[in-house]
Coordinates of C-alpha atoms in Angstrom, one line a residue:
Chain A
X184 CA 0.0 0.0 0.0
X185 CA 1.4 2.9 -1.1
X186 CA 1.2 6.1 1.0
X187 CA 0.8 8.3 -1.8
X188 CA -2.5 7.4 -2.3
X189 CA -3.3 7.7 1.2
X190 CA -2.2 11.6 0.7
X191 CA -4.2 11.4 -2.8
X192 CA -7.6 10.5 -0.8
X193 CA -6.9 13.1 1.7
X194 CA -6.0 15.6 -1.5
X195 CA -9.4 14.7 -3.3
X196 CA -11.7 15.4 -0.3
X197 CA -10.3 18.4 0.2
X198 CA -10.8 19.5 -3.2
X199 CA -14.3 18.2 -3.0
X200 CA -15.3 20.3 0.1
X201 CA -14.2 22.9 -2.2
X202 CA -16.4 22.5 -5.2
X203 CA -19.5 21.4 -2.6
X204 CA -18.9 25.0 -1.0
X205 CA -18.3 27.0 -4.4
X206 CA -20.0 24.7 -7.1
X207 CA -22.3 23.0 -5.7
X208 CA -23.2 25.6 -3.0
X209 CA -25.7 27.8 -2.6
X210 CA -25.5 30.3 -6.1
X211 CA -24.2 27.1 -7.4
X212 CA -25.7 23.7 -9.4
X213 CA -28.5 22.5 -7.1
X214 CA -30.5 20.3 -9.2
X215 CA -34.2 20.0 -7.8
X216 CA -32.7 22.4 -4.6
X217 CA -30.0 19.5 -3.2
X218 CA -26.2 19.3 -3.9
X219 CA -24.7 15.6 -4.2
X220 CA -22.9 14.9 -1.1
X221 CA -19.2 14.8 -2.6
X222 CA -17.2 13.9 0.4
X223 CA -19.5 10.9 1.2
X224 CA -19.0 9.9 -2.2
X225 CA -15.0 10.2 -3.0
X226 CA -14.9 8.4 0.9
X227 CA -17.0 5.5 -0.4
X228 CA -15.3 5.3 -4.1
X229 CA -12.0 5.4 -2.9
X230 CA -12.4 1.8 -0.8
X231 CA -11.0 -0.3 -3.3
X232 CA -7.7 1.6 -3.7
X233 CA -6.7 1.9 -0.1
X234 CA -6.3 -0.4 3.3
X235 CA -9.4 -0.3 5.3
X236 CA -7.1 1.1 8.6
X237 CA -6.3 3.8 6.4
X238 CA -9.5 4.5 4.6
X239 CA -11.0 4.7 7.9
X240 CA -8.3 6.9 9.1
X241 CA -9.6 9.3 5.9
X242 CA -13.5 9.2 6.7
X243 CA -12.6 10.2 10.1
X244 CA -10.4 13.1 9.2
X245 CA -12.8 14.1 6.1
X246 CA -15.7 14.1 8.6
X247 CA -13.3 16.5 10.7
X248 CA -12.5 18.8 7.9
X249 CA -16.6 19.1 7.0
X250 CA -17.5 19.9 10.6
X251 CA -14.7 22.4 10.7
X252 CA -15.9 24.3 7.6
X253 CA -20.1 23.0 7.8
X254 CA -22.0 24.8 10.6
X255 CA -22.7 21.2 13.0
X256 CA -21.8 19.9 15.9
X257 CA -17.7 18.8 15.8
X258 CA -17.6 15.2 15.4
X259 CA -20.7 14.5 13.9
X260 CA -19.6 14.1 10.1
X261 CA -16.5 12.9 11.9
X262 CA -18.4 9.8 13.0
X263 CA -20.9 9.3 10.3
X264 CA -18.0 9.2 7.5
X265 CA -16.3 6.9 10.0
X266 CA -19.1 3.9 9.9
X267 CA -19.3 4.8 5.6
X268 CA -15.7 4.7 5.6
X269 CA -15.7 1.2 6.9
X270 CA -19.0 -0.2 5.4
X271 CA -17.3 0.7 2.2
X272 CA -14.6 -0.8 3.0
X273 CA -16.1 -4.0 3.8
X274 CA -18.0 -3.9 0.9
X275 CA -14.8 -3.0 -1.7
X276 CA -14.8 -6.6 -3.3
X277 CA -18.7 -6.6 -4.1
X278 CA -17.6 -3.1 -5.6
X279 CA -15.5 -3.9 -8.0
X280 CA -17.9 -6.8 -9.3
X281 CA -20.1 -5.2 -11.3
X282 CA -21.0 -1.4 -12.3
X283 CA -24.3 -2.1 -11.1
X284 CA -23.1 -3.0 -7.8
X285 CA -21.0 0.1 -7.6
X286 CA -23.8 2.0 -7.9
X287 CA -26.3 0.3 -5.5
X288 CA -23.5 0.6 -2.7
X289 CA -22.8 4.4 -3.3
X290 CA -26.7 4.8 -3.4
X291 CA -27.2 3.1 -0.4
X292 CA -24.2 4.4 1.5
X293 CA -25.2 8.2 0.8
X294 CA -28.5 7.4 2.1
X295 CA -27.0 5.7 4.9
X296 CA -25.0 8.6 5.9
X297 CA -27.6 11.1 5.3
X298 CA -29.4 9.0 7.8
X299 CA -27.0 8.6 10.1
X300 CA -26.2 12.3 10.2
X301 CA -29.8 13.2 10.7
X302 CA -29.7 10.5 13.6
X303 CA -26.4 12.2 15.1
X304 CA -27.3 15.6 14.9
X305 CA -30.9 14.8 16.3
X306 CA -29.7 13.2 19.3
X307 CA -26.9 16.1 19.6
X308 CA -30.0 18.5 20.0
X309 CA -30.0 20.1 16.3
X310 CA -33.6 19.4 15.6
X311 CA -32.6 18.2 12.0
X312 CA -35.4 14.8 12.1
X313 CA -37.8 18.0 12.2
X314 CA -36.4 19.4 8.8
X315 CA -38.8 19.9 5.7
X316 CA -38.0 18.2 3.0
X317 CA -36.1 15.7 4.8
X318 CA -36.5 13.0 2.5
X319 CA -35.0 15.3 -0.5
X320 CA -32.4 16.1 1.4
X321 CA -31.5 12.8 2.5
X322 CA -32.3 10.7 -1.2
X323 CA -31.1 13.7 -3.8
X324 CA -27.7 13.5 -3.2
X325 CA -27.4 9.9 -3.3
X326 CA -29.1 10.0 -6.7
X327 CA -26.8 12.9 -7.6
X328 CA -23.8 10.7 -6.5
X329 CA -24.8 7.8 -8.3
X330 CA -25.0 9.7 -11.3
X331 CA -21.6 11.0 -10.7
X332 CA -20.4 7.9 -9.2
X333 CA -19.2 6.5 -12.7
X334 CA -17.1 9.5 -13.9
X335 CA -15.4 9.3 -10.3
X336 CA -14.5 5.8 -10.2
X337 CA -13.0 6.2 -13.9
X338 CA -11.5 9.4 -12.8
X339 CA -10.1 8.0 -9.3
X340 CA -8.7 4.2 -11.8
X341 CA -6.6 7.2 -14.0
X342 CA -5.4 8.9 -10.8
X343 CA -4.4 5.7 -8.6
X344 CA -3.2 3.6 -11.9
X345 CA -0.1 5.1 -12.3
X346 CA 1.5 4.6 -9.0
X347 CA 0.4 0.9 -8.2
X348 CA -1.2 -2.1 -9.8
X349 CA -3.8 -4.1 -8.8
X350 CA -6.5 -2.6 -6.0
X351 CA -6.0 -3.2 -2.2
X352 CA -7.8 -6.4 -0.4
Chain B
X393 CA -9.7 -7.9 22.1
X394 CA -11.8 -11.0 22.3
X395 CA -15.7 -10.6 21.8
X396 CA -18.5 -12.7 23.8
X397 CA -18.3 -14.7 20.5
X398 CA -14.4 -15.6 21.0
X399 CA -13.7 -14.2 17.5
X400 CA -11.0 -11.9 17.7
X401 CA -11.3 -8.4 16.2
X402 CA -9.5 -7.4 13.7
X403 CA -7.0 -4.2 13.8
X404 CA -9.4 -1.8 11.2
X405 CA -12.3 -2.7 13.5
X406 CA -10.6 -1.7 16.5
X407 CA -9.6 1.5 15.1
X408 CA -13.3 2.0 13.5
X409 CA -14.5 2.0 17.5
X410 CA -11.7 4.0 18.3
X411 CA -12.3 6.9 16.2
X412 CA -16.3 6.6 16.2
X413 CA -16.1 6.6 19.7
X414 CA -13.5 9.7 19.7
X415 CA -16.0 11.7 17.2
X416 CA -18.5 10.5 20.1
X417 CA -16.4 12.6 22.6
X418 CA -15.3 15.5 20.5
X419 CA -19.4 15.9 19.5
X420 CA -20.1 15.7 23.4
X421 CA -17.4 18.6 23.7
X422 CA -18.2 20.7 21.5
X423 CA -22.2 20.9 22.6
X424 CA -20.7 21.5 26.0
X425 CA -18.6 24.2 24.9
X426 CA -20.8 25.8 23.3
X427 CA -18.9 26.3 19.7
X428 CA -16.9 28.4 21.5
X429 CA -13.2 28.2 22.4
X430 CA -10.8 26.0 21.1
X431 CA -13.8 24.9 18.3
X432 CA -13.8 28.2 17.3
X433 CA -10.3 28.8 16.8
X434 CA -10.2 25.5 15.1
X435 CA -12.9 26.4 12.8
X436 CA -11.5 30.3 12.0
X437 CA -7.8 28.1 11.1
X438 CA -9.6 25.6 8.8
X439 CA -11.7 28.1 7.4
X440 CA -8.9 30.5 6.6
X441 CA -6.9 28.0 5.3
X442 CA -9.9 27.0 2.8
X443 CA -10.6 30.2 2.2
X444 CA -8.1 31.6 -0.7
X445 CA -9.6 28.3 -2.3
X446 CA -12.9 28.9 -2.5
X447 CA -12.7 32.4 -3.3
X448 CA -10.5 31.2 -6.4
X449 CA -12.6 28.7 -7.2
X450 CA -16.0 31.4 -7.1
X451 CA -14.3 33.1 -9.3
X452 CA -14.2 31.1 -11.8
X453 CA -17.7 29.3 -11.5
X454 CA -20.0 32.7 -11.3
X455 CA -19.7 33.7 -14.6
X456 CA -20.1 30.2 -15.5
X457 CA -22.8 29.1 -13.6
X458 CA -24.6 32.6 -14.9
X459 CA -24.0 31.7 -18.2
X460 CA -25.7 28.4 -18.0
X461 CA -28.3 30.1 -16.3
X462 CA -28.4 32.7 -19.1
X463 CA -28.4 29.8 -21.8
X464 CA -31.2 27.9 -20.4
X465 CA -33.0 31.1 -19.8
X466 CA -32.6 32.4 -23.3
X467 CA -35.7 31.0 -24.4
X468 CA -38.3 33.2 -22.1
X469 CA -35.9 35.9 -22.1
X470 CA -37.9 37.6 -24.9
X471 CA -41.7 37.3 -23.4
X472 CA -40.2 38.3 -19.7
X473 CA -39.1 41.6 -21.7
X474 CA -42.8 42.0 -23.0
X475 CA -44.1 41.3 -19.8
X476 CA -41.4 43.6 -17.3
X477 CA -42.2 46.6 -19.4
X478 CA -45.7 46.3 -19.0
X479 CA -45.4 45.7 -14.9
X480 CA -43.2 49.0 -15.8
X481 CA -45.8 51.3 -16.6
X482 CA -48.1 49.5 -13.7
X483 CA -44.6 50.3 -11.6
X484 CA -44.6 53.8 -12.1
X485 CA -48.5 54.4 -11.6
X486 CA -48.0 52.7 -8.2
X487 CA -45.0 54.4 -7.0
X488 CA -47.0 58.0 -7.2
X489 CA -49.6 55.9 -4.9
X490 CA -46.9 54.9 -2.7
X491 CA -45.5 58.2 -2.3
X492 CA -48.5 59.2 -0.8
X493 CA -49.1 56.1 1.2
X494 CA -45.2 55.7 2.8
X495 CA -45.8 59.5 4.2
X496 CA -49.0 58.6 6.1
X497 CA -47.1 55.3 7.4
X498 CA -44.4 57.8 8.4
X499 CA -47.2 60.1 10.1
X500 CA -48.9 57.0 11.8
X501 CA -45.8 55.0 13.1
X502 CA -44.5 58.3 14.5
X503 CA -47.5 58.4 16.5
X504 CA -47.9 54.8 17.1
X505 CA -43.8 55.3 18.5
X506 CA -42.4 52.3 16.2
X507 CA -39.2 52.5 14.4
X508 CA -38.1 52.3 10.6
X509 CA -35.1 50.7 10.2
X510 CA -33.3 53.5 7.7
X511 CA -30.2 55.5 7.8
X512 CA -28.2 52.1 9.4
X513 CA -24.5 52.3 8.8
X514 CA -24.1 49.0 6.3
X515 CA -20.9 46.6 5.0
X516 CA -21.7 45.2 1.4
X517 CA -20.1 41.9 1.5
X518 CA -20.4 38.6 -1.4
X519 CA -21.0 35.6 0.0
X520 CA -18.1 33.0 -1.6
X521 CA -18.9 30.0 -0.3
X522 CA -22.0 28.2 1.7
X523 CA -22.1 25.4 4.2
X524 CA -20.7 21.6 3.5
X525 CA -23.8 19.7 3.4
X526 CA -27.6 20.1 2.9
X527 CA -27.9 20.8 6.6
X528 CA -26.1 23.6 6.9
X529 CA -27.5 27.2 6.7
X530 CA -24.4 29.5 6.4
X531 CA -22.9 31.2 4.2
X532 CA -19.5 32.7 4.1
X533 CA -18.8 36.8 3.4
X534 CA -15.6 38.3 1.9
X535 CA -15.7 41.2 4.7
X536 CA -14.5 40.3 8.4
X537 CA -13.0 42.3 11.4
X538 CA -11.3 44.8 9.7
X539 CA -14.2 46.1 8.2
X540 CA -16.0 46.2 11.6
X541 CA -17.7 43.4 11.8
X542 CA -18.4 41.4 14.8
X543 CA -20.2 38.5 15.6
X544 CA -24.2 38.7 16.3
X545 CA -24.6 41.7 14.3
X546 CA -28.1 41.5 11.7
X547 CA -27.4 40.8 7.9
X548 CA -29.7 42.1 5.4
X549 CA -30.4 42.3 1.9
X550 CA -33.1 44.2 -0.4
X551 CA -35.8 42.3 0.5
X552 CA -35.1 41.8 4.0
X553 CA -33.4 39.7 7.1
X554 CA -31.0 37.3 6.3
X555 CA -29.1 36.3 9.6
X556 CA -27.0 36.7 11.8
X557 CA -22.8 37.4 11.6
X558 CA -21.7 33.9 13.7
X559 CA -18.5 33.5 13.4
X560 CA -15.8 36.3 12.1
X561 CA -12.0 36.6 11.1
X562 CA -9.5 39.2 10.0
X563 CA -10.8 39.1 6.6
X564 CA -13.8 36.8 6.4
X565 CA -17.0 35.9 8.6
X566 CA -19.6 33.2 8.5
X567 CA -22.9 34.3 8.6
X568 CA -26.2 32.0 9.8
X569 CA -29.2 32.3 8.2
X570 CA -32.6 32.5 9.9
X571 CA -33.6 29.6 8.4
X572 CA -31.1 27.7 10.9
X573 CA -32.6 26.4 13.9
X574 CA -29.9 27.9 15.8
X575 CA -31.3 31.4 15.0
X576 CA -34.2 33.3 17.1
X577 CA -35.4 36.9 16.1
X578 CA -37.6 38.8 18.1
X579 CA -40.5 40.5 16.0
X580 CA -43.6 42.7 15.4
X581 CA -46.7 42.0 13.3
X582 CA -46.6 45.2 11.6
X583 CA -50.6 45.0 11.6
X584 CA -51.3 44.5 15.2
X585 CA -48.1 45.6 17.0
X586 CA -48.0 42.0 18.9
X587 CA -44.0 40.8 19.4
X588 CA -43.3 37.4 19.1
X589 CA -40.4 35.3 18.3
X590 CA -39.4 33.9 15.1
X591 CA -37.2 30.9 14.7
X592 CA -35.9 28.4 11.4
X593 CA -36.8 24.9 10.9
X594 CA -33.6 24.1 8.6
X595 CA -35.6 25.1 5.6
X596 CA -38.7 26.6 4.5
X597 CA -41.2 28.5 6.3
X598 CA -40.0 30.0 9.7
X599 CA -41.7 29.3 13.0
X600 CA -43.3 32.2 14.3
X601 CA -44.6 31.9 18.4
X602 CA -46.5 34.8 20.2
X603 CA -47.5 34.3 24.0
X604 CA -51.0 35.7 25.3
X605 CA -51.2 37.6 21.9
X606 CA -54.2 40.0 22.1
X607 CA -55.3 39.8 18.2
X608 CA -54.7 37.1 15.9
X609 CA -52.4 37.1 12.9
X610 CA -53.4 37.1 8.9
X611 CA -51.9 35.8 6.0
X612 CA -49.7 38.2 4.9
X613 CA -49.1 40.7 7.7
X614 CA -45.9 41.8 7.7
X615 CA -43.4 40.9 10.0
X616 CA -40.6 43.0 10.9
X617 CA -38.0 42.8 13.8
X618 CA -39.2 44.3 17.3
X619 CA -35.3 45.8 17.7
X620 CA -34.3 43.4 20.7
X621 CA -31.5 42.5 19.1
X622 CA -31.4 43.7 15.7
X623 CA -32.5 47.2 14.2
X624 CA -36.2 47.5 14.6
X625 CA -38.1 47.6 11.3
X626 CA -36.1 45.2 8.9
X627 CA -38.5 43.1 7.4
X628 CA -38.4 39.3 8.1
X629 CA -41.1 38.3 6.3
X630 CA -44.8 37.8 5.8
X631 CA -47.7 35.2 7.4
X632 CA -48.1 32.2 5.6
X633 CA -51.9 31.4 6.9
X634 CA -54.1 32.9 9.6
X635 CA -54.0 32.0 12.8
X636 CA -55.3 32.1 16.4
X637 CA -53.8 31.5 19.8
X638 CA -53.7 28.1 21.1
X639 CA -56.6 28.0 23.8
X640 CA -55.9 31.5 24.6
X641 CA -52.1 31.3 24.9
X642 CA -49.5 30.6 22.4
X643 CA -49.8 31.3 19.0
X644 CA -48.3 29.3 16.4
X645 CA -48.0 30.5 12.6
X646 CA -45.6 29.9 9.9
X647 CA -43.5 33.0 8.3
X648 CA -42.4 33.2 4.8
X649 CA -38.6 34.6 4.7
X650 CA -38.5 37.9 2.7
X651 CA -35.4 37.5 1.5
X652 CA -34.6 34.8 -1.1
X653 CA -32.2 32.8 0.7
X654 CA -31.5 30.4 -2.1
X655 CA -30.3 33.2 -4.6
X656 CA -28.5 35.9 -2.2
X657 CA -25.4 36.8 -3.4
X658 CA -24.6 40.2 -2.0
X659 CA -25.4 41.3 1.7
X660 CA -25.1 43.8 4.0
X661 CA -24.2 43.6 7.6
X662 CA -25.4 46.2 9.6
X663 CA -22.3 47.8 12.1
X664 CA -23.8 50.4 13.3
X665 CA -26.7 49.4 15.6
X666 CA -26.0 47.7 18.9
X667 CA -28.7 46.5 20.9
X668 CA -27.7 47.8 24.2
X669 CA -27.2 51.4 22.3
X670 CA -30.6 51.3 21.4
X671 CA -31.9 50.2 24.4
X672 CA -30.6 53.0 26.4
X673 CA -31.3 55.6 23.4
X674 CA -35.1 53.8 24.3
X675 CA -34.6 54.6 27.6
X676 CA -33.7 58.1 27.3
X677 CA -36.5 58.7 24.9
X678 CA -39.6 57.0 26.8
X679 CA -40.2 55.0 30.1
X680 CA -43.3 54.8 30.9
X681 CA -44.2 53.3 34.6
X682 CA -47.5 52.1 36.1
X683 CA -48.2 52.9 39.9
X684 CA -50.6 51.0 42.5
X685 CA -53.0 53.6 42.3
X686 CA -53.3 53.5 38.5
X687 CA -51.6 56.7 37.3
X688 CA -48.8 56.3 34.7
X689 CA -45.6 58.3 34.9
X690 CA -43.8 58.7 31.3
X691 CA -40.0 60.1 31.4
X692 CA -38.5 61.0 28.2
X693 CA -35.2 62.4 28.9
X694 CA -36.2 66.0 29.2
X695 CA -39.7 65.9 30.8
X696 CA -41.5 64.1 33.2
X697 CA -45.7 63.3 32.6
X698 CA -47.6 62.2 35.3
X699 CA -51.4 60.9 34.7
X700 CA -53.6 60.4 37.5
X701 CA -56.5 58.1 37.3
X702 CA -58.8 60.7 36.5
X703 CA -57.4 61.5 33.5
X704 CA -55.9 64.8 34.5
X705 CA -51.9 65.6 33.8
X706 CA -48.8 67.4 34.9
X707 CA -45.7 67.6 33.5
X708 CA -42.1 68.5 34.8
X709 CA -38.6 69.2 33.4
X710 CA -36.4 66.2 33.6
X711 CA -32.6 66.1 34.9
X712 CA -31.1 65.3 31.9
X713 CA -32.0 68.5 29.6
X714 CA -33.7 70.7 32.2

């Protein structure tokens, strides 16, 4: 396992807090009102090319970095980006069998995290379970980062590729 | 580590409890800190340090983003021509009625002794960047401390309240919508004079509450804030539906935000209004007391007015301007 890709994870999510605050923000492209959840998904499509110690190491400190510059509780991100971190992990062989499956595990991950953010933050005392729209915020970006999930991965193949061979077990 | 099971755990699993239940602990701080301290340092670093990226990045995507926007728009653009200059000509008819109308409002709330929220010393500012997720209601301004701005002040826009200045650095400062549950505003139903308090839900409509209110509210009074904390006057927004107090007690209604909160792109933050200013301006202007035996005293600074239960008055010079 190379720590160069290690440092490329870490590199990517920060680039994708970026465009989710710039791009994707507010002014920005928000189809039907929600932004895809970029960090959740470059944590979950980045499984297969790094050691599950490591990978988890990288939700944690991505879930940092979004409380840091998001308006939550600290920690709360921190933690949910943790449990995707690993679920992904332990799901990076049925990943890599099939586009199809891909997709249904990003899908259901981003869900999952929505969920288990709303759950966090609830039981912090942030009221979120008591949002409108809920359910759009918690399903639109997982359909935005299926959609997206494709170029990623292809994108993510080209960037790891060069360094080693093979994807980590 | 050996489970109830006897199978052992491996090393990522023990380090996935580790650090879920460390964001467990750091969550649990930072509640009981209150965001502030070490949090808020740690936030004002990361932010800073993101900062110079996301302003880059804005740079480039505006224009882009507007061009798209123009594209896709390009298609109406011709019948929303047609149709702005006719609301032009209806405009201009309405402003003369206005005119008239905005000096007897003038005439009545001088009498009624509210307050317009004009002549406020303002920062423009452009908001760069917004929250990380769905659930976050800030935004972040390119102005900060050194163009005196400081945390709790009111942020505005054309159409109305915006939020609140929540967290602020040399050069930047984050700014909380009122759509964030986090934020309360104290208000006035323009129509009946009744203060309430308005809070956010995360999204949507905001939640307005009024104790023992004496009149009920309409769909589409006017609500403006009552200058507890913020300027008096600036418009929040209007009543969704009608409603009536809760057997007699609390009234519940839901407020549409004036400003379009999904679109705002410049602000102003208003520096020159502090709440405990005004409230001793207030008290220097009007304090009105109510004794056992039912006459009112009012003190305005200059002058004191004394009215007896019978109705009759007498007024004296005050200490302050003799």
């Amino acid at each position: 396992m190379s720590r160069s890709r290690v440092v490329t994870s870490l590199l990517a999510v920060v680039i994708m807090i970026v465009i989710q605050t710039t791009v994707f923000g507010a002014a920005g492209i928000q189809p039907l009102g929600v932004a895809p959840a970029l960090v959740t998904l470059i944590v979950i499509l980045v499984a297969p090319f790094i050691e599950t110690e490591y990978h988890v190491l990288l939700g944690f400190t991505a879930g940092i970095l979004v409380d840091l510059v998001g308006s939550g509780t600290l920690g709360l991100w921190a933690m949910t980006l943790t449990i995707i971190a690993y679920a992904s992990s332990r799901l990076r062989t049925r990943m890599a069998q099939s586009p199809i499956a891909m997709g249904a595990i990003v899908f259901g991950l981003t869900v999952a995290g929505q969920m288990i953010f709303v759950l966090m933050s609830t039981i912090f005392g942030q009221n979120t379970i008591a949002e409108p729209h809920l359910l759009q915020k918690i399903f639109l970006p997982a359909l935005w980062n299926l959609v997206l999930a494709y170029p990623a991965m292809w994108l993510l193949k080209r960037v790891f590729k060069p360094t080693e061979r093979g994807w980590a077990v | 580590m050996i489970p109830s099971s006897g199978r052992r755990l491996d090393r990522p699993t023990i380090l996935f409890i580790a650090l879920v239940i460390a964001g467990f602990i750091i969550a649990t701080f930072d509640v009981r800190s209150e965001s502030d301290g070490v949090t808020n340092v740690l936030r004002e670093g990361t932010q800073s340090v993101f900062t110079p990226f996301q302003k880059g990045v804005d740079l480039v995507v505006t224009p882009v983003v507007g061009f798209i926007d123009g594209i896709s728009n390009i298609a109406g653009l011709r019948d929303e021509n047609d149709r702005m200059r006719t609301q032009l000509r209806e405009a201009e008819a309405q402003l003369r009625e206005i005119t008239a109308l905005e000096e007897k409002v003038t005439q009545l709330e001088l009498i009624n002794g509210l307050e317009i929220a004009d002549d406020l010393i303002t920062v423009t500012a452009r908001i760069y960047a917004s929250g990380t997720s769905a659930f976050d209601n800030v935004r972040y301004i390119d102005k900060g401390a050194k163009d005196g701005i400081i945390a709790g002040q009111a942020v505005v826009d054309e159409d109305g309240l915006v939020g609140r200045v929540d967290l602020v650095s040399a050069n930047d400062a984050r700014i909380r919508l009122i759509t964030d549950p986090l934020v309360s505003v104290g208000v006035r139903v323009r129509s009946s004079n009744e203060t309430g308090i308005v809070s956010g839900r995360g999204d949507g409509p905001l939640r307005l509450e009024m104790f023992r209110p004496l009149s009920s509210v309409y769909e589409g009074d006017l609500v403006v804030t009552d200058g507890s904390r913020f300027p008096p006057g600036i418009v929040v927004g209007l009543i969704d539906e009608t409603a009536d107090a809760e057997v007699g007690f609390v009234l519940r209604a839901a407020v549409s935000p004036a400003a379009r909160l999904s679109q705002i792109d410049l602000v102003k933050i208003v520096v020159g209004w502090s709440p405990i200013e005004a409230a001793t301006d207030g008290d220097e202007e009007s304090t009105t007391t109510t004794t056992t035996d039912g006459s009112t005293t009012t003190t305005d600074g200059s002058s004191t007015t004394t009215t007896a239960t019978d109705g009759s008055t007498t007024t004296s010079a005050g200490e302050g301007e003799g």
